[in-house]
Amino acid sequence: MEQIGQRLARFIDGPPHAPRVVVERRIRRLVSVSAVLANAVGSLVVLVLATVVLPDPVEVRGHQALQRANVALFFGYTTTAIAVGVVVGLRVFRPMRRLFRTDRPLTEAEQRLVLRAPLLLMKVHGVLWGVAAVGWAGVNLVFSPLMALKLGLTVLLGGLATCMIVYLVSERLFRPAAALALTTRVPAGSRVPGVVTRSVLAWGLGTAVPVLGIVFVSVASLTVADVSNRQLGWTMLALGGTALAVGLAVTYLAARAMSDPIGSVRLAMAKVEREDLLTEVPVYDGSEIGRLQAGFNQMVAGLRERRRLRDLFGWQVGEDVARLALERGVTLGGEVRDVAVLFVDLVGSTRLAATRPPGEVVALLNEFFAVVVEVVNRHGGWINKFEGDAALAVFGAPLDLPDATGRALAAARELAGRLAAEVPQVTAAVGVSAGPAVAGHIGAEKRFEYTVIGDPVNEAARLTELAKKTPGRVLASGTALDAAGPDEASRWEGAGEVVVRGRLLPTRLAAPRPARGVSGPGPQAQG
């Protein structure tokens, strides 16, 4: 059953992403054919009920002229009504033909017209069948009131069934048109049948109409004395079989009308769970279901916007800082943490800016910082800020980092080699320090930033200045070397002591050990 339903849906919807003109032409043809078939089936049901199933009153039995007149009247009106219904239906559809021959977005009034098209078609058929019920009953009223009641109610029941079928089928056929007409919201005041109304319609066609027929037959059997048990049995069997068959078909149509859009939302939610925020569901319903579809699309749009803001926030302050701010909120102040600080600065940046065009300088700086960011991120660090031609990286804040100092020292060694190989147009110096520092949000309530303040930051900057005058361009403090793991510490060697600017006590220096077979002068301590 499910596979049959999927194949039928593909046949109705046609090729995906078809132009509006193609969609309009396909819907117009399918609606016309389905309207003719629905009226033909309804007419056949009425004919069978009136001539075979339901008994005639006693006073008109044997009245051959009346029976022939009723049959002729039935076929004549049915043929005329079907033709008129198709013509009127196409006239109702004509405004939508113009809408779908343009690529502009539809106004809310035009969207409501598309959504209410199945309801308009049902009203057209309701008027035609209502005229048939009143007219046929009026013709027979002069001969027999019971005969008029029988034919009037029979046509009325057939008309109700036809109208319900027309609505349920056309609502499914118009789904591709509604999906093109609507974007991400349902227009206000669309006034289309909701879930409850559709369920009642399905109940009316599948249950109420056959049961009303049974009630009518029961009343007739009590009124007409000579209705045989055999005839009554065949009548009940025909109406009961109709209730079972039609009820199954209509219940299936109504259930699919509600389950299909809900299923599309469920599949789209599964994609959102996999962080696919580009997914959307087509909005093709003006009821609560359409608002559910539109609401889902609006929710996903909000999630996309939130992700974009989060990404922008993360690019500005770092992913870890952004994630903590979203999870814990932001308060001014800080906490003391043991961190390692890496400072990298260009050598001769003033001359670089004076001898090259600004655009070239910016491109060169971006190339330089791209290497810095990649190396720092790979070792678990966080770029706290860019300062013109320099960058400050922190290891161990805002999140704890195992062997933060060893990672900072490893990043400094790799950074020196990568910059010399990948950005040879510039020369950079690197300084590394470690120790306790205050990490937190600094500033005012309306404008603040997450940063690290303390002696390791100042010392790393001073070591960078000193490293500009050393051959290897990389220096670290002895404190940082002592805090590093043995594997990384073995890759460094002492390089004397120096009292850096702004400090009173000397700072022990360390530099990367030169590669085997490479020798050169060591860094010179300066006071």
mmCIF file with all atom_site columns, C-alpha atoms in Angstrom, residues 334-415:
data_model
loop_
_atom_site.group_PDB
_atom_site.id
_atom_site.type_symbol
_atom_site.label_atom_id
_atom_site.label_alt_id
_atom_site.label_comp_id
_atom_site.label_asym_id
_atom_site.label_entity_id
_atom_site.label_seq_id
_atom_site.pdbx_PDB_ins_code
_atom_site.Cartn_x
_atom_site.Cartn_y
_atom_site.Cartn_z
_atom_site.occupancy
_atom_site.B_iso_or_equiv
_atom_site.pdbx_formal_charge
_atom_site.auth_seq_id
_atom_site.auth_comp_id
_atom_site.auth_asym_id
_atom_site.auth_atom_id
_atom_site.pdbx_PDB_model_num
ATOM 1  C CA . GLY A 1 334 ? 38.062 36.949 35.883 1.00 0.00 ? 334 GLY A CA 1
ATOM 2  C CA . GLU A 1 335 ? 39.781 34.049 37.558 1.00 0.00 ? 335 GLU A CA 1
ATOM 3  C CA . VAL A 1 336 ? 43.410 33.186 38.132 1.00 0.00 ? 336 VAL A CA 1
ATOM 4  C CA . ARG A 1 337 ? 44.600 30.395 35.865 1.00 0.00 ? 337 ARG A CA 1
ATOM 5  C CA . ASP A 1 338 ? 47.974 28.859 35.048 1.00 0.00 ? 338 ASP A CA 1
ATOM 6  C CA . VAL A 1 339 ? 48.473 29.621 31.381 1.00 0.00 ? 339 VAL A CA 1
ATOM 7  C CA . ALA A 1 340 ? 51.151 29.636 28.732 1.00 0.00 ? 340 ALA A CA 1
ATOM 8  C CA . VAL A 1 341 ? 51.369 32.663 26.457 1.00 0.00 ? 341 VAL A CA 1
ATOM 9  C CA . LEU A 1 342 ? 52.809 32.785 22.936 1.00 0.00 ? 342 LEU A CA 1
ATOM 10 C CA . PHE A 1 343 ? 53.495 36.160 21.343 1.00 0.00 ? 343 PHE A CA 1
ATOM 11 C CA . VAL A 1 344 ? 54.474 36.486 17.689 1.00 0.00 ? 344 VAL A CA 1
ATOM 12 C CA . ASP A 1 345 ? 55.466 39.751 16.028 1.00 0.00 ? 345 ASP A CA 1
ATOM 13 C CA . LEU A 1 346 ? 56.809 40.771 12.632 1.00 0.00 ? 346 LEU A CA 1
ATOM 14 C CA . VAL A 1 347 ? 60.291 42.170 12.305 1.00 0.00 ? 347 VAL A CA 1
ATOM 15 C CA . GLY A 1 348 ? 60.517 45.438 10.362 1.00 0.00 ? 348 GLY A CA 1
ATOM 16 C CA . SER A 1 349 ? 56.773 45.900 9.907  1.00 0.00 ? 349 SER A CA 1
ATOM 17 C CA . THR A 1 350 ? 57.126 49.683 9.719  1.00 0.00 ? 350 THR A CA 1
ATOM 18 C CA . ARG A 1 351 ? 59.467 49.412 6.742  1.00 0.00 ? 351 ARG A CA 1
ATOM 19 C CA . LEU A 1 352 ? 57.158 46.838 5.190  1.00 0.00 ? 352 LEU A CA 1
ATOM 20 C CA . ALA A 1 353 ? 54.202 49.225 5.328  1.00 0.00 ? 353 ALA A CA 1
ATOM 21 C CA . ALA A 1 354 ? 56.275 52.081 3.914  1.00 0.00 ? 354 ALA A CA 1
ATOM 22 C CA . THR A 1 355 ? 57.665 50.177 0.920  1.00 0.00 ? 355 THR A CA 1
ATOM 23 C CA . ARG A 1 356 ? 54.602 48.220 -0.269 1.00 0.00 ? 356 ARG A CA 1
ATOM 24 C CA . PRO A 1 357 ? 51.059 49.184 -1.329 1.00 0.00 ? 357 PRO A CA 1
ATOM 25 C CA . PRO A 1 358 ? 48.413 48.895 1.428  1.00 0.00 ? 358 PRO A CA 1
ATOM 26 C CA . GLY A 1 359 ? 46.533 46.125 -0.374 1.00 0.00 ? 359 GLY A CA 1
ATOM 27 C CA . GLU A 1 360 ? 49.670 44.043 -0.696 1.00 0.00 ? 360 GLU A CA 1
ATOM 28 C CA . VAL A 1 361 ? 50.507 44.610 2.980  1.00 0.00 ? 361 VAL A CA 1
ATOM 29 C CA . VAL A 1 362 ? 47.021 43.448 4.037  1.00 0.00 ? 362 VAL A CA 1
ATOM 30 C CA . ALA A 1 363 ? 47.260 40.338 1.848  1.00 0.00 ? 363 ALA A CA 1
ATOM 31 C CA . LEU A 1 364 ? 50.689 39.521 3.286  1.00 0.00 ? 364 LEU A CA 1
ATOM 32 C CA . LEU A 1 365 ? 49.438 39.983 6.863  1.00 0.00 ? 365 LEU A CA 1
ATOM 33 C CA . ASN A 1 366 ? 46.470 37.698 6.188  1.00 0.00 ? 366 ASN A CA 1
ATOM 34 C CA . GLU A 1 367 ? 48.817 35.055 4.818  1.00 0.00 ? 367 GLU A CA 1
ATOM 35 C CA . PHE A 1 368 ? 51.029 35.444 7.893  1.00 0.00 ? 368 PHE A CA 1
ATOM 36 C CA . PHE A 1 369 ? 48.145 35.243 10.365 1.00 0.00 ? 369 PHE A CA 1
ATOM 37 C CA . ALA A 1 370 ? 46.638 32.244 8.552  1.00 0.00 ? 370 ALA A CA 1
ATOM 38 C CA . VAL A 1 371 ? 49.739 30.214 9.402  1.00 0.00 ? 371 VAL A CA 1
ATOM 39 C CA . VAL A 1 372 ? 49.718 31.521 12.986 1.00 0.00 ? 372 VAL A CA 1
ATOM 40 C CA . VAL A 1 373 ? 46.051 30.576 13.530 1.00 0.00 ? 373 VAL A CA 1
ATOM 41 C CA . GLU A 1 374 ? 46.468 27.130 12.005 1.00 0.00 ? 374 GLU A CA 1
ATOM 42 C CA . VAL A 1 375 ? 49.518 26.262 14.112 1.00 0.00 ? 375 VAL A CA 1
ATOM 43 C CA . VAL A 1 376 ? 48.040 27.599 17.352 1.00 0.00 ? 376 VAL A CA 1
ATOM 44 C CA . ASN A 1 377 ? 44.732 25.798 16.820 1.00 0.00 ? 377 ASN A CA 1
ATOM 45 C CA . ARG A 1 378 ? 46.479 22.551 15.998 1.00 0.00 ? 378 ARG A CA 1
ATOM 46 C CA . HIS A 1 379 ? 48.269 22.627 19.337 1.00 0.00 ? 379 HIS A CA 1
ATOM 47 C CA . GLY A 1 380 ? 45.117 23.475 21.299 1.00 0.00 ? 380 GLY A CA 1
ATOM 48 C CA . GLY A 1 381 ? 45.750 27.179 21.805 1.00 0.00 ? 381 GLY A CA 1
ATOM 49 C CA . TRP A 1 382 ? 43.476 30.159 21.382 1.00 0.00 ? 382 TRP A CA 1
ATOM 50 C CA . ILE A 1 383 ? 44.212 33.410 19.574 1.00 0.00 ? 383 ILE A CA 1
ATOM 51 C CA . ASN A 1 384 ? 43.316 36.067 22.115 1.00 0.00 ? 384 ASN A CA 1
ATOM 52 C CA . LYS A 1 385 ? 43.846 39.041 19.829 1.00 0.00 ? 385 LYS A CA 1
ATOM 53 C CA . PHE A 1 386 ? 45.563 40.431 16.767 1.00 0.00 ? 386 PHE A CA 1
ATOM 54 C CA . GLU A 1 387 ? 47.561 43.590 17.396 1.00 0.00 ? 387 GLU A CA 1
ATOM 55 C CA . GLY A 1 388 ? 48.373 45.102 14.021 1.00 0.00 ? 388 GLY A CA 1
ATOM 56 C CA . ASP A 1 389 ? 51.293 42.948 12.905 1.00 0.00 ? 389 ASP A CA 1
ATOM 57 C CA . ALA A 1 390 ? 51.393 40.787 16.040 1.00 0.00 ? 390 ALA A CA 1
ATOM 58 C CA . ALA A 1 391 ? 49.274 38.060 17.621 1.00 0.00 ? 391 ALA A CA 1
ATOM 59 C CA . LEU A 1 392 ? 48.773 36.898 21.209 1.00 0.00 ? 392 LEU A CA 1
ATOM 60 C CA . ALA A 1 393 ? 47.934 33.229 21.752 1.00 0.00 ? 393 ALA A CA 1
ATOM 61 C CA . VAL A 1 394 ? 46.937 31.650 25.059 1.00 0.00 ? 394 VAL A CA 1
ATOM 62 C CA . PHE A 1 395 ? 47.164 27.996 26.097 1.00 0.00 ? 395 PHE A CA 1
ATOM 63 C CA . GLY A 1 396 ? 45.143 26.887 29.139 1.00 0.00 ? 396 GLY A CA 1
ATOM 64 C CA . ALA A 1 397 ? 42.314 29.453 29.042 1.00 0.00 ? 397 ALA A CA 1
ATOM 65 C CA . PRO A 1 398 ? 39.360 29.656 28.850 1.00 0.00 ? 398 PRO A CA 1
ATOM 66 C CA . LEU A 1 399 ? 39.424 25.817 29.027 1.00 0.00 ? 399 LEU A CA 1
ATOM 67 C CA . ASP A 1 400 ? 41.885 23.620 30.834 1.00 0.00 ? 400 ASP A CA 1
ATOM 68 C CA . LEU A 1 401 ? 44.527 22.134 28.544 1.00 0.00 ? 401 LEU A CA 1
ATOM 69 C CA . PRO A 1 402 ? 46.810 19.251 29.499 1.00 0.00 ? 402 PRO A CA 1
ATOM 70 C CA . ASP A 1 403 ? 50.505 20.261 29.251 1.00 0.00 ? 403 ASP A CA 1
ATOM 71 C CA . ALA A 1 404 ? 49.524 23.738 28.094 1.00 0.00 ? 404 ALA A CA 1
ATOM 72 C CA . THR A 1 405 ? 53.126 24.978 28.368 1.00 0.00 ? 405 THR A CA 1
ATOM 73 C CA . GLY A 1 406 ? 54.536 22.078 26.368 1.00 0.00 ? 406 GLY A CA 1
ATOM 74 C CA . ARG A 1 407 ? 51.953 22.745 23.647 1.00 0.00 ? 407 ARG A CA 1
ATOM 75 C CA . ALA A 1 408 ? 52.871 26.433 23.544 1.00 0.00 ? 408 ALA A CA 1
ATOM 76 C CA . LEU A 1 409 ? 56.582 25.591 23.188 1.00 0.00 ? 409 LEU A CA 1
ATOM 77 C CA . ALA A 1 410 ? 55.865 23.063 20.442 1.00 0.00 ? 410 ALA A CA 1
ATOM 78 C CA . ALA A 1 411 ? 53.703 25.616 18.644 1.00 0.00 ? 411 ALA A CA 1
ATOM 79 C CA . ALA A 1 412 ? 56.517 28.187 18.837 1.00 0.00 ? 412 ALA A CA 1
ATOM 80 C CA . ARG A 1 413 ? 59.023 25.806 17.238 1.00 0.00 ? 413 ARG A CA 1
ATOM 81 C CA . GLU A 1 414 ? 56.641 24.760 14.487 1.00 0.00 ? 414 GLU A CA 1
ATOM 82 C CA . LEU A 1 415 ? 55.552 28.327 13.874 1.00 0.00 ? 415 LEU A CA 1
#
